[in-house]
mmCIF file of C-alpha atoms in Angstrom:
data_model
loop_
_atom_site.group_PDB
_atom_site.id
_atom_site.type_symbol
_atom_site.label_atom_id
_atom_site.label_comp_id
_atom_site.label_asym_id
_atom_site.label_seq_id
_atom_site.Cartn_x
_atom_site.Cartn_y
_atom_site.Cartn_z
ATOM 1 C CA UNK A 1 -34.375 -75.325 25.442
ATOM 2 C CA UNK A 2 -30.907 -75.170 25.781
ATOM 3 C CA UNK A 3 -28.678 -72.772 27.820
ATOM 4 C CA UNK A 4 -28.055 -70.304 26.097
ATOM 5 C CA UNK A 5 -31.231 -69.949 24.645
ATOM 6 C CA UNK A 6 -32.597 -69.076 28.283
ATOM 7 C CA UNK A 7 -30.182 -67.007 28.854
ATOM 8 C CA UNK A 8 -31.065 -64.654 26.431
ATOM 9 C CA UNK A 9 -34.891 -64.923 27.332
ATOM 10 C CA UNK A 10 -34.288 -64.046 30.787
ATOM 11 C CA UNK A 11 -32.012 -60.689 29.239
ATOM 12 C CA UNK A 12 -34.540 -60.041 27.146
ATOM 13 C CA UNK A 13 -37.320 -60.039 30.224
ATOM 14 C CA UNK A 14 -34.965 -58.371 31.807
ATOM 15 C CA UNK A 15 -34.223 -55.382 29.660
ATOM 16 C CA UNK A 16 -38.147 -55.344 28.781
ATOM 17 C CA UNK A 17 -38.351 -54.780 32.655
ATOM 18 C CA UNK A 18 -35.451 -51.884 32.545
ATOM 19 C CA UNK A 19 -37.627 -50.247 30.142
ATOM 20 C CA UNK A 20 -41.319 -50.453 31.460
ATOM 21 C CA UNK A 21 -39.284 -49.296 34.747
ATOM 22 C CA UNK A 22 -37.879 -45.760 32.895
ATOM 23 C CA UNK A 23 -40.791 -45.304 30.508
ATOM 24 C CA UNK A 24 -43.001 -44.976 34.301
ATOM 25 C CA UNK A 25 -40.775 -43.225 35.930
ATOM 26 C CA UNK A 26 -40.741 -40.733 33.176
ATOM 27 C CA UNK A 27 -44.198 -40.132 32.948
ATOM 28 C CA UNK A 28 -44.405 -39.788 36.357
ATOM 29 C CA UNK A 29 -41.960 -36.940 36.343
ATOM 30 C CA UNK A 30 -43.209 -35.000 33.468
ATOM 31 C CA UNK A 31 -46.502 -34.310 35.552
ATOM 32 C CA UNK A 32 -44.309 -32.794 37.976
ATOM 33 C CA UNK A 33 -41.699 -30.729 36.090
ATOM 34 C CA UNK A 34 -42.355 -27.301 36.500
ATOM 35 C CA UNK A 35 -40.509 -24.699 33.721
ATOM 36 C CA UNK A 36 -39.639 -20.891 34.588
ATOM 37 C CA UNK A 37 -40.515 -18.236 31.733
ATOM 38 C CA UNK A 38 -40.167 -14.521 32.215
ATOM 39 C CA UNK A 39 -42.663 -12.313 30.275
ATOM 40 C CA UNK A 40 -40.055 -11.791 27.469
ATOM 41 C CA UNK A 41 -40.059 -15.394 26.731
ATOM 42 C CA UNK A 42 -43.485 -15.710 26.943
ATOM 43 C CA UNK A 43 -43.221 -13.869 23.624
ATOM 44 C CA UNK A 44 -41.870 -16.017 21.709
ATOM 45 C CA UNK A 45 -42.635 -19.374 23.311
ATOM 46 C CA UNK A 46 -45.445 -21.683 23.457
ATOM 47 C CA UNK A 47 -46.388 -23.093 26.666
ATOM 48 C CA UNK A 48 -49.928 -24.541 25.572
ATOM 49 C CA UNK A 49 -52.171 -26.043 28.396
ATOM 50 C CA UNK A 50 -49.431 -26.348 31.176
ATOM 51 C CA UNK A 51 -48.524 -25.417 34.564
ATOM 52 C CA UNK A 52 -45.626 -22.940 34.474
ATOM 53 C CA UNK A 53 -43.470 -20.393 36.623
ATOM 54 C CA UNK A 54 -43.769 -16.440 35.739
ATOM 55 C CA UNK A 55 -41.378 -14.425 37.203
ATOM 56 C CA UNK A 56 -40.296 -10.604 36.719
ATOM 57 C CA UNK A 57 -41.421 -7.735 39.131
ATOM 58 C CA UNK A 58 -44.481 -6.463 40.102
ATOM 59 C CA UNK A 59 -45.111 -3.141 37.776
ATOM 60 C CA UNK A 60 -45.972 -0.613 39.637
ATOM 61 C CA UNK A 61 -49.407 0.979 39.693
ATOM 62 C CA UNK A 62 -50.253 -2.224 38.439
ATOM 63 C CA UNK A 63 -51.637 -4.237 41.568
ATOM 64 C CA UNK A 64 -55.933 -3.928 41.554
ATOM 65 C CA UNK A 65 -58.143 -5.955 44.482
ATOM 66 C CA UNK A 66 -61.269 -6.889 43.339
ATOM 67 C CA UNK A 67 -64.295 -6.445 45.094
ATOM 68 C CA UNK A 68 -64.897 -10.219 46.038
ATOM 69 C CA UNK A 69 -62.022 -9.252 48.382
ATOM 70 C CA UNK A 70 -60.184 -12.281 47.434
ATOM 71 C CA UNK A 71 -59.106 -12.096 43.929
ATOM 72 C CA UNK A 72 -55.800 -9.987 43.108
ATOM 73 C CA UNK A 73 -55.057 -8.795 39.032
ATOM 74 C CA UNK A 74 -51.547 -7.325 38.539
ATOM 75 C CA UNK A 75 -48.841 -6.960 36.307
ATOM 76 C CA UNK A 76 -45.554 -8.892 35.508
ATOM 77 C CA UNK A 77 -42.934 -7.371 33.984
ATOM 78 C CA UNK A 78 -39.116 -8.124 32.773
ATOM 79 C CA UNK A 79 -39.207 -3.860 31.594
ATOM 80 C CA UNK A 80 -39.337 -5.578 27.503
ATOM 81 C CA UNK A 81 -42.810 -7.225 28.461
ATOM 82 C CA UNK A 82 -45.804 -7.596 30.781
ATOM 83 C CA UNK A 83 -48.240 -10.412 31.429
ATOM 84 C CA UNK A 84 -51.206 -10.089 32.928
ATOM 85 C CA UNK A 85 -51.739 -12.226 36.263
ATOM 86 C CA UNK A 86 -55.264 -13.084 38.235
ATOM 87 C CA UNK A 87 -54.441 -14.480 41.517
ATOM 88 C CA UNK A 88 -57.434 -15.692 43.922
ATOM 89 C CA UNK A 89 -55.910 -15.897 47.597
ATOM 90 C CA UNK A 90 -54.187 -14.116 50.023
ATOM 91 C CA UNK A 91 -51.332 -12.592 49.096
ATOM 92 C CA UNK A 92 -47.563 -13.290 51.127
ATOM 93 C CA UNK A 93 -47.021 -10.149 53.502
ATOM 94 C CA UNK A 94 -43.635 -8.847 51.509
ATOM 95 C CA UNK A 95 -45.591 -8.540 47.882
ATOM 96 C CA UNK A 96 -45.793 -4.984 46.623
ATOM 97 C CA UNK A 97 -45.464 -3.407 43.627
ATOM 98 C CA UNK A 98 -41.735 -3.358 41.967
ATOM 99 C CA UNK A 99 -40.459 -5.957 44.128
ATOM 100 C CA UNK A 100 -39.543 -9.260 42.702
ATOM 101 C CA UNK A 101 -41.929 -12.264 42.329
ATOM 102 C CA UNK A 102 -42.290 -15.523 41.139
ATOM 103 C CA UNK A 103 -46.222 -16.857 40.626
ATOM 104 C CA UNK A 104 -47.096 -20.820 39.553
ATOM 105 C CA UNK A 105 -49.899 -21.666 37.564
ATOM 106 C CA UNK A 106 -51.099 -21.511 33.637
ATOM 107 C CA UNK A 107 -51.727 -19.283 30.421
ATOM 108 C CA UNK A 108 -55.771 -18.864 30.039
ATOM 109 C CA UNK A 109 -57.348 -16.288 27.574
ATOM 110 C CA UNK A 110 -54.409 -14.350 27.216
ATOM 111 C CA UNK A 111 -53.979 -13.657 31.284
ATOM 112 C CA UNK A 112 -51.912 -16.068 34.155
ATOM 113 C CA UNK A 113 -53.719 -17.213 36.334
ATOM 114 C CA UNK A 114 -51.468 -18.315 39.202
ATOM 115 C CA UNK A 115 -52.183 -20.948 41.935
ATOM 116 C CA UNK A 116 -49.314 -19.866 44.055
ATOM 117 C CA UNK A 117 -47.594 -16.578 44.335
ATOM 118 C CA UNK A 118 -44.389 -16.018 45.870
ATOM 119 C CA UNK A 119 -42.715 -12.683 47.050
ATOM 120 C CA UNK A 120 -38.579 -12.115 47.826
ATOM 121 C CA UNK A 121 -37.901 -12.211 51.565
ATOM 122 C CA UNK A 122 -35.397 -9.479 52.652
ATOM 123 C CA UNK A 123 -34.366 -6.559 50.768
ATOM 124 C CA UNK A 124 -31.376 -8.116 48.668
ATOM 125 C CA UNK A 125 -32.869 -11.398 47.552
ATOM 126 C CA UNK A 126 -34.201 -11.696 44.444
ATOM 127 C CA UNK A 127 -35.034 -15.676 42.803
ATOM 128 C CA UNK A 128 -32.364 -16.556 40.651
ATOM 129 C CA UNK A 129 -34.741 -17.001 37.604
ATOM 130 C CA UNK A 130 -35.815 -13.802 37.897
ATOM 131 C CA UNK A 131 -32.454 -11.703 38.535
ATOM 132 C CA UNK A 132 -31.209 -14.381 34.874
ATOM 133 C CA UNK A 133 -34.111 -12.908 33.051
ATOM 134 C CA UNK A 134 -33.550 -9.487 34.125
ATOM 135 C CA UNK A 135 -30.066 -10.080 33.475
ATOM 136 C CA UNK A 136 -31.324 -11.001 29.874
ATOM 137 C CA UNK A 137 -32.943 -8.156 29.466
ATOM 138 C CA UNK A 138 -29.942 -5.870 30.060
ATOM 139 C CA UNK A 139 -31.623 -3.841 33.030
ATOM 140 C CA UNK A 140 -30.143 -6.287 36.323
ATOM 141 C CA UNK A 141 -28.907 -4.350 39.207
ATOM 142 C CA UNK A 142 -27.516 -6.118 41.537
ATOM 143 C CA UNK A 143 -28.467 -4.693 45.124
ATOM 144 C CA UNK A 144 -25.093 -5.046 47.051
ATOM 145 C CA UNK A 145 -23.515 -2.943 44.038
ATOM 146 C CA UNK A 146 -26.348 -0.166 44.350
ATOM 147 C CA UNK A 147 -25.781 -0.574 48.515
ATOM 148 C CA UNK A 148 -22.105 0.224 48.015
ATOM 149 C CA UNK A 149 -22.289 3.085 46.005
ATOM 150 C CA UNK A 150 -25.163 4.720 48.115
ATOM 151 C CA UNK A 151 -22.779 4.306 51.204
ATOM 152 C CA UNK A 152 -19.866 5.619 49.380
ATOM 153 C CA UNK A 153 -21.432 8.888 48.500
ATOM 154 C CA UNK A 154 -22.759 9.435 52.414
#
């Protein structure tokens, strides 16, 4: 075998290699990719058999403990659309109803069912997915704006 004939073997090996290398490291990161949807684009997306983020605020009169004292059904909304959510756990201390949250978990029968729920943690914060899709939906208000103008009519 001459020179340049090995050469080329050992690039070949070597780019087979490269791309067992990215074709792993991909799979490995699509397990772990985690998309945002808000309940308007829940609509008109699929999301099949996948963990997902849902985020929108709590609607209120929505929030309903059930009497296993553990399991939590409640609303989601963007204002254009609910979903219906099913969350078995305790809930974080700053969740209440018309307050921003984000909840992880999957699509089953037509309700969420989230693994994880997470509530804002001051008055002004909102999670950036959330304030887009509200944004989206035309009915954002941005809480240092609505601040401002309640301390310039005092």
């Amino acid at each position: 075998m001459t020179r340049k004939k090995r050469r080329l073997y050992m690039l070949g090996l070597a780019l087979l290699g490269l791309g067992t290398a990215t074709a792993l490291a991909l799979t490995a990161f699509q397990d772990n990719i985690v998309f945002f949807y808000s309940p308007s684009q829940l609509q008109t997306q699929q999301v099949g058999d996948r963990n997902f983020r849902l985020g929108g605020l709590v609607e209120e009169g929505s929030v309903q403990k059930q009497p296993d004292g553990v399991t939590t059904a409640f609303r989601v909304t963007d204002t254009a659309h609910t979903v219906d959510v099913r969350y078995r756990g305790q809930l974080p201390d700053l969740f209440r109803e018309g307050q921003g949250v984000v909840a992880e978990g999957r699509m089953t029968g037509g309700v969420f069912v989230a693994r994880e729920v997470l509530a804002k943690h001051d008055e002004n914060y909102m999670p950036p997915e959330v304030s887009e899709a509200l944004k989206q939906a035309g009915v954002y208000k941005n809480p240092a704006e609505s601040a401002t103008k309640t301390a310039k009519k005092e």
